[in-house]
């Protein structure tokens, strides 16, 4: 199937892209194109104008500063996956991106900003970013602001972005102490998207991975937006993470979940998604404790 016709503009700067979004009719952004182009071809999206931000190098790259790592919105999955800075400071993020399917073509073109802005419940980044806790920096015709990740995705394909706003970067706080990250995903066979994807971010006291000082666990694919598994987090915090503790945390993981909000569709039933939760939480915790 072919896309409907649209006007194409290449943005020369972030400011230019914002101006085009504000002035052109029914405008949408193009970054890596691996979410937008299939959606145009299926006519799920029929914008009158496409604003290409793919050449805005200012929006690329990964930088560590005091207390944070900043990922530019146009940074590709491959750059995230291969980043030694992220691997050391926020390992849950590259360990999650390793599970994104589609091979080199997707990893070399698709971007973190596009993945997040598409807000697809089965995409993998959101859970990892929720587990790591981050701010989404955006720029629009009313200026710049930052949005906590928990407030960014409002539901399936809905975000807090206004019509003129662009994601410019994701800022992840770093922590003192040793950090572990893990991700475990049950793939939907046709798309590779997550039926259930569990991201774990652990902070340990000392370098020897002794007691767990802080734990955040989040799941995508289960509901319209990623959700924290707070019962599992409580079962891990302040504990030494032997296999009994991991099993206990996995067994209570679904306790605080709103079962009525679990997705129930042709990809997977709600019962199936819930039945997967315990074992995928265990796998994710296990991989996060594995240095
Ligand atoms: C074969 C295949 C397999 C895939 N498998 C997976 C998978 O397993 N897991 C997974 O998570 N993803 C998967 N994806 C999706 C992919 O990872 C991309 O992240 C996704 O396509 C969006 O990134 P993009 O840069 O291509 O964005 P685009 O397609 O260019 O844009 C996507 C949407 O985001 C908007 N947008 C883009 N950039 C910005 C920005 N900076 N600010 C605001 N809005 C913006 C666009 O307007 C558009 O609506 C797969 C894709 C393909 C084609």
Short mmCIF file of C-alpha atoms and ligand atoms in Angstrom, two decimals:
data_model
loop_
_atom_site.label_atom_id
_atom_site.label_comp_id
_atom_site.label_asym_id
_atom_site.label_seq_id
_atom_site.Cartn_x
_atom_site.Cartn_y
_atom_site.Cartn_z
CA UNK A 1 0.00 0.00 0.00
CA UNK A 2 1.19 3.55 -0.75
CA UNK A 3 1.00 6.56 1.52
CA UNK A 4 -1.36 9.44 0.75
CA UNK A 5 0.36 12.49 -0.73
CA UNK A 6 1.90 14.97 1.68
CA UNK A 7 4.13 18.06 1.56
CA UNK A 8 7.72 17.43 2.65
CA UNK A 9 9.94 19.94 4.48
CA UNK A 10 13.46 19.39 5.76
CA UNK A 11 14.07 21.32 8.99
CA UNK A 12 17.38 23.21 9.16
CA UNK A 13 17.29 23.66 12.95
CA UNK A 14 15.15 22.78 15.96
CA UNK A 15 13.66 26.28 15.83
CA UNK A 16 12.83 25.83 12.14
CA UNK A 17 11.15 22.47 12.87
CA UNK A 18 9.02 24.06 15.61
CA UNK A 19 8.06 26.88 13.25
CA UNK A 20 7.05 24.39 10.53
CA UNK A 21 4.95 22.40 13.02
CA UNK A 22 3.22 25.62 14.07
CA UNK A 23 2.57 27.01 10.59
CA UNK A 24 2.13 24.08 8.19
CA UNK A 25 -1.23 22.26 8.09
CA UNK A 26 -1.48 18.93 9.94
CA UNK A 27 2.26 18.54 10.26
CA UNK A 28 4.06 15.54 11.73
CA UNK A 29 7.75 14.85 12.36
CA UNK A 30 9.97 12.35 10.56
CA UNK A 31 13.08 11.09 12.41
CA UNK A 32 14.32 7.57 11.49
CA UNK A 33 11.06 6.78 9.69
CA UNK A 34 10.72 3.22 10.96
CA UNK A 35 7.50 3.93 12.79
CA UNK A 36 6.13 6.76 10.64
CA UNK A 37 6.63 5.28 7.15
CA UNK A 38 4.80 1.99 7.91
CA UNK A 39 2.02 4.04 9.57
CA UNK A 40 1.74 6.27 6.46
CA UNK A 41 1.62 3.24 4.18
CA UNK A 42 -1.11 1.62 6.27
CA UNK A 43 -2.89 5.01 6.37
CA UNK A 44 -2.96 4.88 10.15
CA UNK A 45 -1.52 8.40 9.89
CA UNK A 46 -2.46 10.77 7.04
CA UNK A 47 -0.63 14.07 7.72
CA UNK A 48 -0.74 16.88 5.16
CA UNK A 49 2.87 17.82 5.96
CA UNK A 50 5.94 15.85 6.99
CA UNK A 51 8.76 17.75 8.72
CA UNK A 52 12.05 15.87 8.44
CA UNK A 53 14.31 16.43 11.48
CA UNK A 54 16.67 13.58 10.56
CA UNK A 55 19.63 15.85 9.77
CA UNK A 56 19.62 17.92 12.96
CA UNK A 57 22.96 16.75 14.32
CA UNK A 58 22.45 18.89 17.43
CA UNK A 59 19.90 16.28 18.54
CA UNK A 60 22.35 13.35 18.31
CA UNK A 61 24.73 11.84 20.81
CA UNK A 62 25.20 10.65 24.37
CA UNK A 63 26.93 12.86 26.94
CA UNK A 64 27.69 12.37 30.61
CA UNK A 65 27.72 15.45 32.82
CA UNK A 66 27.59 15.96 36.58
CA UNK A 67 24.84 13.70 37.87
CA UNK A 68 23.21 12.81 34.55
CA UNK A 69 23.53 11.21 31.15
CA UNK A 70 21.83 13.00 28.27
CA UNK A 71 20.73 11.13 25.15
CA UNK A 72 19.86 13.30 22.15
CA UNK A 73 16.47 12.47 20.61
CA UNK A 74 17.98 11.50 17.24
CA UNK A 75 20.44 9.04 18.77
CA UNK A 76 19.95 5.68 17.08
CA UNK A 77 19.33 2.35 18.78
CA UNK A 78 22.79 1.18 17.68
CA UNK A 79 24.48 4.18 19.31
CA UNK A 80 22.59 3.49 22.56
CA UNK A 81 23.42 -0.20 22.41
CA UNK A 82 27.12 0.42 21.86
CA UNK A 83 27.52 3.25 24.40
CA UNK A 84 30.08 2.46 27.09
CA UNK A 85 28.85 5.56 28.98
CA UNK A 86 25.31 4.15 29.22
CA UNK A 87 26.55 0.64 29.92
CA UNK A 88 28.41 1.92 32.97
CA UNK A 89 25.96 4.56 34.20
CA UNK A 90 22.45 3.31 33.28
CA UNK A 91 22.83 -0.29 32.07
CA UNK A 92 19.09 -1.00 31.94
CA UNK A 93 18.81 1.19 28.83
CA UNK A 94 21.33 -0.52 26.48
CA UNK A 95 20.36 -3.93 27.86
CA UNK A 96 16.77 -3.19 26.85
CA UNK A 97 17.68 -1.88 23.42
CA UNK A 98 19.52 -5.14 22.73
CA UNK A 99 16.04 -6.73 22.55
CA UNK A 100 14.70 -4.42 19.83
CA UNK A 101 14.08 -6.47 16.71
CA UNK A 102 14.31 -5.53 13.04
CA UNK A 103 18.04 -6.11 12.66
CA UNK A 104 20.68 -3.61 11.58
CA UNK A 105 18.40 -1.53 9.43
CA UNK A 106 16.17 -0.64 12.37
CA UNK A 107 19.09 -0.27 14.80
CA UNK A 108 20.99 2.02 12.42
CA UNK A 109 18.09 4.36 11.57
CA UNK A 110 15.41 4.30 14.28
CA UNK A 111 15.83 6.79 17.11
CA UNK A 112 15.13 6.94 20.81
CA UNK A 113 12.99 10.09 20.37
CA UNK A 114 10.87 8.48 17.65
CA UNK A 115 10.41 5.33 19.67
CA UNK A 116 9.20 7.26 22.70
CA UNK A 117 7.05 9.75 20.77
CA UNK A 118 5.26 6.96 18.90
CA UNK A 119 4.10 5.68 22.33
CA UNK A 120 3.39 2.17 21.11
CA UNK A 121 2.56 -0.07 24.11
CA UNK A 122 4.74 -2.87 22.69
CA UNK A 123 7.84 -0.71 22.11
CA UNK A 124 10.68 -1.36 24.50
CA UNK A 125 12.21 1.97 25.56
CA UNK A 126 9.43 3.29 27.78
CA UNK A 127 9.72 0.61 30.48
CA UNK A 128 13.50 1.00 30.72
CA UNK A 129 13.26 4.79 30.90
CA UNK A 130 10.54 4.54 33.56
CA UNK A 131 12.69 2.12 35.58
CA UNK A 132 15.73 4.41 35.26
CA UNK A 133 13.64 7.52 36.00
CA UNK A 134 14.27 10.32 33.51
CA UNK A 135 13.11 13.67 32.25
CA UNK A 136 12.08 14.20 28.63
CA UNK A 137 13.28 17.57 27.30
CA UNK A 138 11.02 19.12 24.71
CA UNK A 139 10.97 22.31 22.67
CA UNK A 140 7.86 23.95 21.21
CA UNK A 141 6.46 27.30 20.16
CA UNK A 142 5.95 28.22 23.85
CA UNK A 143 9.60 27.47 24.70
CA UNK A 144 11.34 24.54 26.37
CA UNK A 145 10.17 22.32 29.22
CA UNK A 146 10.98 18.95 30.71
CA UNK A 147 8.43 16.24 31.42
CA UNK A 148 8.98 13.36 33.88
CA UNK A 149 8.79 10.05 32.02
CA UNK A 150 5.85 8.91 34.19
CA UNK A 151 3.82 11.84 32.79
CA UNK A 152 5.04 11.67 29.20
CA UNK A 153 3.12 8.69 27.80
CA UNK A 154 -0.61 9.21 28.34
CA UNK A 155 -1.82 5.96 26.74
CA UNK A 156 -1.48 4.00 23.51
CA UNK A 157 -0.04 6.43 20.94
CA UNK A 158 -0.80 9.42 23.17
CA UNK A 159 1.85 11.62 24.75
CA UNK A 160 2.04 14.88 26.66
CA UNK A 161 3.52 16.63 23.58
CA UNK A 162 1.57 19.54 22.14
CA UNK A 163 1.21 19.87 18.35
CA UNK A 164 4.32 22.06 18.07
CA UNK A 165 6.61 20.20 20.47
CA UNK A 166 9.66 18.13 19.60
CA UNK A 167 11.50 15.77 21.93
CA UNK A 168 15.07 17.10 22.04
CA UNK A 169 16.74 14.86 24.65
CA UNK A 170 16.29 12.37 27.45
CA UNK A 171 18.11 13.05 30.68
CA UNK A 172 18.81 10.13 33.00
CA UNK A 173 20.11 10.68 36.53
CA UNK A 174 23.24 8.79 37.53
CA UNK A 175 23.65 7.32 41.02
CA UNK A 176 26.52 6.67 43.44
CA UNK A 177 27.20 2.97 43.77
CA UNK A 178 27.16 -0.05 41.55
CA UNK A 179 24.18 -0.26 39.18
CA UNK A 180 22.66 -3.32 37.52
CA UNK A 181 20.20 -3.38 34.64
CA UNK A 182 18.19 -6.12 33.00
CA UNK A 183 15.37 -6.66 30.52
CA UNK A 184 13.29 -9.71 29.64
CA UNK A 185 10.77 -9.69 26.81
CA UNK A 186 8.16 -12.01 25.41
CA UNK A 187 7.97 -11.02 21.74
CA UNK A 188 4.86 -10.95 19.63
CA UNK A 189 6.11 -13.17 16.78
CA UNK A 190 4.93 -11.09 13.79
CA UNK A 191 6.06 -7.61 14.93
CA UNK A 192 8.78 -8.36 17.46
CA UNK A 193 7.05 -5.95 19.85
CA UNK A 194 6.65 -6.83 23.52
CA UNK A 195 3.62 -8.72 24.77
CA UNK A 196 5.34 -8.29 28.11
CA UNK A 197 8.73 -6.58 28.56
CA UNK A 198 10.16 -6.17 32.06
CA UNK A 199 12.94 -3.67 32.78
CA UNK A 200 14.89 -3.68 36.06
CA UNK A 201 17.20 -1.02 37.47
CA UNK A 202 19.11 -1.94 40.65
CA UNK A 203 21.51 0.07 42.80
CA UNK A 204 23.78 -1.86 45.14
CA UNK A 205 25.73 -0.77 48.20
CA UNK A 206 29.40 -1.09 47.39
CA UNK A 207 31.06 -2.50 44.31
CA UNK A 208 30.59 -6.14 45.33
CA UNK A 209 26.84 -6.16 44.57
CA UNK A 210 25.91 -6.75 48.17
CA UNK A 211 22.66 -5.36 49.53
CA UNK A 212 20.20 -3.81 47.06
CA UNK A 213 19.83 -0.15 48.03
CA UNK A 214 17.18 0.72 45.46
CA UNK A 215 15.16 -1.22 42.90
CA UNK A 216 12.80 -0.07 40.18
CA UNK A 217 10.99 -2.54 37.97
CA UNK A 218 8.70 -1.50 35.12
CA UNK A 219 6.76 -3.42 32.51
CA UNK A 220 5.73 -2.40 29.00
CA UNK A 221 3.30 -4.28 26.79
CA UNK A 222 1.03 -5.07 29.72
CA UNK A 223 -1.05 -1.88 29.69
CA UNK A 224 -1.37 1.09 27.33
CA UNK A 225 1.66 2.69 28.94
CA UNK A 226 4.50 1.24 31.00
CA UNK A 227 3.81 0.70 34.68
CA UNK A 228 6.00 0.27 37.78
CA UNK A 229 5.80 -3.04 39.66
CA UNK A 230 5.98 -1.53 43.13
CA UNK A 231 5.34 -4.75 45.08
CA UNK A 232 8.38 -6.36 43.45
CA UNK A 233 10.46 -3.25 44.13
CA UNK A 234 9.59 -3.37 47.84
CA UNK A 235 10.48 -7.06 48.02
CA UNK A 236 13.99 -6.28 46.69
CA UNK A 237 14.93 -3.08 48.49
CA UNK A 238 17.32 -3.51 51.41
CA UNK A 239 17.77 -7.20 50.68
CA UNK A 240 20.63 -9.34 49.53
CA UNK A 241 19.56 -10.59 46.10
CA UNK A 242 19.82 -14.37 46.30
CA UNK A 243 17.55 -16.57 44.20
CA UNK A 244 14.94 -16.87 47.01
CA UNK A 245 14.58 -13.08 47.12
CA UNK A 246 14.27 -12.85 43.33
CA UNK A 247 11.59 -15.57 43.33
CA UNK A 248 9.70 -13.83 46.12
CA UNK A 249 9.81 -10.48 44.29
CA UNK A 250 8.65 -12.10 41.03
CA UNK A 251 5.78 -13.88 42.79
CA UNK A 252 4.34 -10.61 44.15
CA UNK A 253 5.05 -8.54 41.02
CA UNK A 254 1.45 -8.47 39.82
CA UNK A 255 -0.03 -7.60 43.23
CA UNK A 256 -0.38 -3.86 42.72
CA UNK A 257 -1.35 -4.06 39.03
CA UNK A 258 -4.77 -2.84 37.89
CA UNK A 259 -5.94 -6.07 36.19
CA UNK A 260 -8.80 -4.23 34.43
CA UNK A 261 -6.25 -2.09 32.56
CA UNK A 262 -4.32 -5.05 31.14
CA UNK A 263 -4.39 -5.12 27.32
CA UNK A 264 -6.67 -7.77 25.85
CA UNK A 265 -6.44 -7.85 22.06
CA UNK A 266 -5.65 -10.01 19.05
CA UNK A 267 -1.92 -9.94 19.88
CA UNK A 268 -2.46 -11.55 23.30
CA UNK A 269 -5.23 -11.91 25.85
CA UNK A 270 -5.08 -10.19 29.23
CA UNK A 271 -4.93 -13.58 30.93
CA UNK A 272 -1.93 -14.60 28.84
CA UNK A 273 -0.07 -11.35 29.53
CA UNK A 274 -0.69 -11.69 33.28
CA UNK A 275 0.36 -15.35 33.22
CA UNK A 276 3.72 -14.34 31.69
CA UNK A 277 4.45 -11.66 34.25
CA UNK A 278 6.02 -13.66 37.08
CA UNK A 279 8.51 -15.57 34.93
CA UNK A 280 9.53 -12.48 32.92
CA UNK A 281 10.02 -10.47 36.11
CA UNK A 282 12.26 -13.25 37.41
CA UNK A 283 14.29 -13.33 34.17
CA UNK A 284 14.68 -9.55 34.21
CA UNK A 285 15.78 -9.50 37.87
CA UNK A 286 18.19 -12.34 37.26
CA UNK A 287 19.80 -10.55 34.31
CA UNK A 288 20.06 -7.31 36.34
CA UNK A 289 21.98 -9.11 39.10
CA UNK A 290 24.32 -10.63 36.54
CA UNK A 291 27.34 -8.32 36.12
C1 LIG B 1 10.88 -4.26 11.44
C2 LIG B 1 10.77 -3.39 12.67
C3 LIG B 1 10.92 -3.98 13.91
C4 LIG B 1 10.83 -3.20 15.07
N1 LIG B 1 10.96 -3.81 16.28
C5 LIG B 1 10.88 -3.06 17.42
C6 LIG B 1 11.03 -3.66 18.70
O1 LIG B 1 11.25 -4.87 18.84
N2 LIG B 1 10.96 -2.84 19.78
C7 LIG B 1 10.76 -1.50 19.67
O2 LIG B 1 10.74 -0.81 20.69
N3 LIG B 1 10.61 -0.90 18.47
C8 LIG B 1 10.66 -1.65 17.35
N4 LIG B 1 10.50 -1.04 16.13
C9 LIG B 1 10.26 0.42 16.09
C10 LIG B 1 11.58 1.20 16.03
O3 LIG B 1 12.35 0.81 17.12
C11 LIG B 1 11.55 2.74 16.09
O4 LIG B 1 11.87 3.19 17.35
C12 LIG B 1 10.33 3.43 15.75
O5 LIG B 1 10.08 3.09 14.44
C13 LIG B 1 10.39 4.97 15.89
O6 LIG B 1 11.66 5.58 15.69
P1 LIG B 1 12.00 6.41 14.38
O7 LIG B 1 13.22 7.23 14.63
O8 LIG B 1 12.01 5.48 13.21
O9 LIG B 1 10.76 7.44 14.35
P2 LIG B 1 9.83 7.88 13.14
O10 LIG B 1 9.25 6.71 12.46
O11 LIG B 1 10.51 8.88 12.29
O12 LIG B 1 8.69 8.63 13.99
C14 LIG B 1 7.80 7.90 14.82
C15 LIG B 1 6.80 8.87 15.43
O13 LIG B 1 7.43 9.71 16.39
C16 LIG B 1 7.36 11.09 15.99
N5 LIG B 1 8.69 11.64 16.30
C17 LIG B 1 9.88 11.20 15.83
N6 LIG B 1 10.88 11.87 16.41
C18 LIG B 1 10.32 12.76 17.25
C19 LIG B 1 10.84 13.74 18.14
N7 LIG B 1 12.16 13.94 18.29
N8 LIG B 1 9.96 14.47 18.86
C20 LIG B 1 8.62 14.27 18.75
N9 LIG B 1 8.06 13.36 17.92
C21 LIG B 1 8.91 12.61 17.18
C22 LIG B 1 7.00 11.08 14.52
O14 LIG B 1 6.25 12.21 14.16
C23 LIG B 1 6.18 9.81 14.40
O15 LIG B 1 4.83 10.05 14.78
C24 LIG B 1 10.59 -1.80 14.97
C25 LIG B 1 10.45 -1.19 13.70
C26 LIG B 1 10.53 -1.98 12.56
C27 LIG B 1 10.38 -1.32 11.22
#
